[in-house]
Amino acid sequence: MRPVIVGVVTALVLCAAIYLGSRGLHNFDSALAAYAIASVFLAFGIAYRYTVWISSPGARRLFRKGWGAALSWQNLRRTPTALPRMIATYLGFQKFLGARSRARWAAHQLIFWGCLLAAAITFPLTWGWFTFTANTGAGPQYTMNIWGFGVVKFNALSLLGWLLFHGLDVAAVLVVAGATYFLIRRMRDREASTGQRFGYDLAPLLALIIISVTGLLLTFSSVFLHGGGYEFLAVLHMAAVVLTLLYLPFGKFFHIAQRPAAVGMQLFKYTEHGEIRHCRNCGEPIDTTAYVDNLRATMRDLKLNFDQLAEVCPRCKRLRRGQAYRTTVKPGF
């Protein structure tokens, strides 16, 4: 019941923000109503799923420790640059992916920044928060308004004007490049294809590509085909976007909402400068005592009766698995 209440309240808050930000719907474009409605359902879905997620013992501990470290005044005074650095390196540039593969990191960056740019443009436009007004009917002088207040005046024929009006096209190109790389990799790489599921692994990539390609085709239709097929493409693009927004909280895309909590956990590890816990077997350093104790407590909450393995380094864990395989499995063949 609680997740439903949180989701409904979040959706109502967004509806109020849309109403107020669009000046009582005066700046709201009815042609974009389907996108706005889908975003309200998206807000409900994310709030609902997030509440369900943090109700589990492991996620709840991650949530409390992570956000506790991020919002700690003591950490801010002791290491004021830690949080911005973690946001930039772990959330923004995802350096942890670069350690696995530079190509995967580059492709993920293309998708990340493309989606971020598209969201920064699409949501305010559909909510009526961003509007563009022309000084004359023929232009080319325009004013960008935020919440009804004029912010920037620009020439539509200038570089700034081109970027403002074609920002979604730039985002689409970035997303298509990144998503295509991962799609090809999932079809060719045996490691990536083993155990993959269509609805969880392939469908999100296909959704991103369909949204981006149909968006680019809208521009192609208006520029080169004088609007030929524009209405069909607009409906197809809208359907792809709406279905993806409804799917987002309940599929692989939900990691977008989860990732900030992981940033907080990285900050928790970084700011805990206490005693270092060493491996029980070889004596190699593992992590801070506070982090290891927190991991063991989470494993006990989940009723995993092997929490003592948190005090064993990865190398010794691999050796233990190899020895167990040799003594219990291999003799049977």
XYZ file of C-alpha atoms in Angstrom:
333
model
C 0.000 0.000 0.000
C 2.813 2.391 0.854
C 4.471 2.193 -2.614
C 1.118 3.028 -4.252
C 0.635 6.054 -1.988
C 4.172 7.306 -2.684
C 3.631 6.833 -6.418
C 0.295 8.677 -6.436
C 1.705 11.588 -4.410
C 4.698 11.850 -6.765
C 2.425 11.864 -9.816
C 0.189 14.544 -8.259
C 3.220 16.705 -7.433
C 4.372 16.470 -11.048
C 0.860 17.389 -12.286
C 0.921 20.456 -10.034
C 4.387 21.372 -11.301
C 3.195 21.065 -14.908
C 0.183 23.267 -14.200
C 2.199 25.956 -12.422
C 5.211 25.841 -14.765
C 3.026 26.198 -17.850
C 1.266 29.256 -16.394
C -2.017 27.477 -15.764
C -1.613 25.398 -18.974
C -1.425 28.612 -20.993
C 1.943 27.496 -22.444
C 0.995 23.820 -22.594
C 1.025 22.344 -26.110
C -1.926 19.966 -26.473
C -0.157 18.203 -29.352
C 2.380 16.950 -26.797
C -0.222 15.839 -24.251
C 0.515 12.130 -24.775
C 4.155 12.678 -23.803
C 3.167 14.668 -20.719
C 0.665 12.026 -19.596
C 3.268 9.302 -20.101
C 5.737 11.281 -17.982
C 3.171 11.410 -15.148
C 2.815 7.615 -15.304
C 6.606 7.435 -15.440
C 6.845 9.449 -12.214
C 4.339 7.124 -10.557
C 6.200 4.022 -11.766
C 9.622 5.204 -10.618
C 8.338 6.256 -7.175
C 6.422 2.969 -6.806
C 9.330 0.771 -7.898
C 11.880 2.732 -5.878
C 9.784 2.382 -2.718
C 9.429 -1.353 -3.307
C 13.163 -1.620 -3.980
C 14.321 0.093 -0.792
C 11.931 -2.006 1.288
C 14.276 -4.996 0.920
C 17.005 -5.264 3.610
C 19.997 -4.942 1.280
C 18.644 -2.003 -0.698
C 17.434 -0.259 2.449
C 20.898 -0.427 3.983
C 22.444 0.772 0.708
C 19.951 3.635 0.592
C 20.551 4.739 4.188
C 24.324 4.441 4.131
C 24.666 5.954 0.666
C 22.432 8.978 1.140
C 23.630 9.349 4.720
C 27.190 9.729 3.450
C 26.122 12.039 0.604
C 24.152 14.377 2.882
C 26.523 14.236 5.841
C 27.646 17.681 6.987
C 30.710 16.094 8.601
C 31.798 14.566 5.285
C 31.187 17.867 3.522
C 33.431 19.735 5.957
C 36.145 17.083 5.943
C 36.220 16.418 2.192
C 34.213 19.151 0.418
C 35.219 18.003 -3.075
C 34.437 14.316 -2.558
C 30.750 14.429 -3.520
C 31.227 16.508 -6.717
C 34.121 14.245 -7.702
C 32.065 11.101 -7.164
C 29.155 12.534 -9.157
C 31.462 13.475 -12.027
C 33.576 10.300 -12.149
C 31.109 7.610 -11.042
C 27.759 8.975 -12.192
C 28.750 11.245 -15.079
C 31.754 9.652 -16.760
C 31.329 6.137 -15.272
C 35.033 5.439 -15.027
C 34.342 2.003 -13.544
C 33.188 0.902 -17.016
C 36.449 2.032 -18.573
C 38.332 -0.481 -16.430
C 36.403 -3.298 -18.169
C 36.467 -2.096 -21.773
C 37.163 1.272 -23.364
C 34.784 0.529 -26.234
C 31.931 -0.328 -23.843
C 32.692 2.798 -21.828
C 32.600 4.989 -24.949
C 29.318 3.435 -26.146
C 27.736 3.823 -22.723
C 28.838 7.454 -22.631
C 27.163 8.073 -25.991
C 23.901 6.601 -24.719
C 24.132 8.357 -21.362
C 24.780 11.857 -22.658
C 22.399 11.400 -25.585
C 19.549 10.349 -23.299
C 20.414 13.090 -20.812
C 20.319 15.731 -23.545
C 17.055 14.361 -24.940
C 15.423 14.304 -21.495
C 16.612 17.848 -20.717
C 14.890 19.058 -23.901
C 11.846 16.794 -24.147
C 10.387 16.904 -20.649
C 10.403 20.705 -20.190
C 8.913 21.132 -23.672
C 6.117 18.629 -23.099
C 5.344 20.142 -19.687
C 5.079 23.650 -21.127
C 8.083 24.886 -19.153
C 10.059 25.791 -22.293
C 8.514 27.887 -25.049
C 9.920 29.707 -28.065
C 8.360 32.927 -29.309
C 9.226 34.881 -32.445
C 9.411 38.655 -32.584
C 7.867 38.542 -36.059
C 5.853 35.918 -37.887
C 8.703 35.147 -40.265
C 11.489 35.174 -37.644
C 14.407 34.624 -37.541
C 14.723 36.282 -34.112
C 13.412 34.033 -31.310
C 13.199 34.181 -27.529
C 13.489 31.115 -25.339
C 11.179 31.339 -22.335
C 11.394 29.309 -19.135
C 8.199 29.274 -17.033
C 6.980 32.187 -19.124
C 10.024 34.402 -18.531
C 12.282 35.347 -21.443
C 15.783 33.994 -20.893
C 17.731 33.948 -24.168
C 17.250 35.788 -27.445
C 18.848 34.157 -30.465
C 18.875 34.067 -34.224
C 17.410 30.852 -35.633
C 20.022 30.908 -38.418
C 22.961 31.114 -35.992
C 24.899 28.177 -34.508
C 23.089 28.611 -31.188
C 19.750 28.609 -32.966
C 20.641 25.448 -34.886
C 21.709 23.669 -31.692
C 18.549 24.706 -29.842
C 16.240 23.543 -32.622
C 18.244 20.398 -33.488
C 19.356 19.320 -30.022
C 17.149 16.232 -30.200
C 18.760 15.265 -33.519
C 22.211 15.487 -31.928
C 20.987 13.364 -29.013
C 19.498 10.822 -31.428
C 22.784 10.404 -33.303
C 24.652 9.798 -30.026
C 22.107 7.240 -28.827
C 21.971 5.366 -32.158
C 25.767 5.025 -32.213
C 25.976 3.741 -28.631
C 22.930 1.451 -28.772
C 24.008 -0.054 -32.109
C 27.395 -0.990 -30.642
C 25.773 -2.824 -27.729
C 23.219 -4.488 -30.002
C 25.939 -5.825 -32.325
C 27.993 -6.927 -29.337
C 25.041 -8.846 -27.876
C 24.511 -10.622 -31.179
C 28.171 -11.512 -31.840
C 29.891 -11.782 -28.459
C 29.336 -15.190 -26.886
C 30.012 -13.821 -23.406
C 27.357 -11.121 -23.822
C 24.793 -13.365 -25.546
C 24.962 -16.156 -22.980
C 21.961 -15.896 -20.703
C 20.612 -12.700 -22.224
C 16.850 -12.146 -22.297
C 15.035 -10.389 -25.101
C 12.711 -8.353 -22.911
C 15.427 -7.292 -20.474
C 18.569 -6.974 -22.604
C 17.589 -6.502 -26.267
C 14.242 -4.674 -26.031
C 15.731 -1.565 -24.318
C 18.369 -1.206 -27.038
C 15.792 -1.649 -29.792
C 13.521 0.908 -28.104
C 16.326 3.483 -27.981
C 17.178 2.904 -31.636
C 13.537 3.105 -32.766
C 12.942 6.331 -30.843
C 16.114 7.917 -32.203
C 15.648 6.787 -35.807
C 11.995 7.890 -35.976
C 12.985 11.232 -34.464
C 15.659 11.705 -37.114
C 13.178 10.720 -39.806
C 10.848 13.492 -38.628
C 13.600 16.018 -39.316
C 14.408 14.345 -42.627
C 10.733 14.517 -43.646
C 10.373 18.203 -42.795
C 13.658 19.265 -44.419
C 13.926 17.062 -47.515
C 10.430 15.671 -48.173
C 8.449 18.862 -47.481
C 6.534 17.069 -44.732
C 5.814 13.867 -46.654
C 4.885 11.044 -44.271
C 5.355 13.350 -41.286
C 2.043 12.494 -39.599
C 2.689 8.734 -39.731
C 6.239 9.168 -38.412
C 5.001 11.472 -35.641
C 2.489 8.869 -34.452
C 5.110 6.091 -34.666
C 7.640 8.177 -32.760
C 5.084 9.121 -30.103
C 4.049 5.480 -29.625
C 7.686 4.395 -29.239
C 8.427 7.128 -26.691
C 5.257 6.568 -24.647
C 5.713 2.777 -24.484
C 9.365 3.195 -23.490
C 8.491 5.662 -20.723
C 5.896 3.235 -19.357
C 8.438 0.386 -19.527
C 11.292 2.334 -17.957
C 10.506 1.813 -14.229
C 9.992 -1.941 -14.622
C 12.903 -2.991 -16.821
C 16.623 -2.543 -17.264
C 16.312 1.248 -17.461
C 15.431 1.338 -13.760
C 19.147 1.341 -12.973
C 19.019 5.050 -13.904
C 17.040 5.675 -10.701
C 19.179 3.282 -8.654
C 22.589 4.627 -9.643
C 22.635 7.741 -7.362
C 22.362 5.475 -4.299
C 25.408 3.568 -5.543
C 27.260 6.882 -5.791
C 26.475 7.442 -2.129
C 27.907 4.042 -1.276
C 31.111 4.890 -3.126
C 31.259 8.097 -1.098
C 30.709 6.061 2.079
C 33.711 3.911 1.183
C 35.799 6.966 0.317
C 35.040 8.970 3.468
C 35.520 6.099 5.905
C 39.237 6.473 6.582
C 39.288 3.993 9.453
C 41.056 0.690 9.893
C 41.621 -1.466 6.820
C 40.290 -5.026 6.991
C 42.663 -7.698 5.664
C 41.969 -11.076 4.110
C 41.625 -13.916 6.602
C 43.699 -16.235 4.405
C 46.509 -14.264 2.791
C 46.455 -10.981 4.706
C 45.924 -8.789 1.633
C 43.948 -5.573 2.284
C 40.277 -5.775 1.256
C 38.508 -2.534 2.176
C 37.743 -0.329 5.139
C 36.432 -2.054 8.264
C 33.258 0.036 8.171
C 32.473 -1.077 4.608
C 33.174 -4.762 5.286
C 31.062 -4.702 8.462
C 28.239 -3.039 6.541
C 28.453 -5.741 3.839
C 28.375 -8.517 6.433
C 25.361 -6.931 8.140
C 23.529 -6.771 4.799
C 24.266 -10.435 4.111
C 22.918 -11.367 7.562
C 19.775 -9.311 6.883
C 19.302 -11.361 3.726
C 19.817 -14.553 5.761
C 22.949 -15.474 3.795
C 24.858 -17.669 6.205
C 28.268 -17.121 4.644
C 28.848 -13.467 5.561
C 32.330 -14.357 6.817
C 33.390 -14.595 3.162
C 33.210 -10.793 3.050
C 36.544 -10.922 4.904
C 38.177 -13.003 2.148
C 39.853 -11.338 -0.835
C 38.684 -12.132 -4.411
C 41.777 -14.223 -5.180
C 41.260 -16.484 -2.183
C 37.563 -16.825 -3.049
C 38.498 -18.043 -6.519
C 40.944 -20.540 -5.002
C 38.253 -21.827 -2.668
C 35.825 -22.301 -5.548
C 38.469 -24.153 -7.548
C 39.297 -26.429 -4.627
C 35.608 -27.138 -4.000
C 35.096 -28.008 -7.670
C 38.080 -30.326 -7.672
C 37.085 -32.154 -4.496
C 33.301 -32.414 -5.001
C 32.588 -32.257 -8.746
C 35.591 -33.505 -10.689
C 35.962 -36.869 -8.888
C 32.473 -37.777 -10.125
C 33.594 -37.836 -13.774
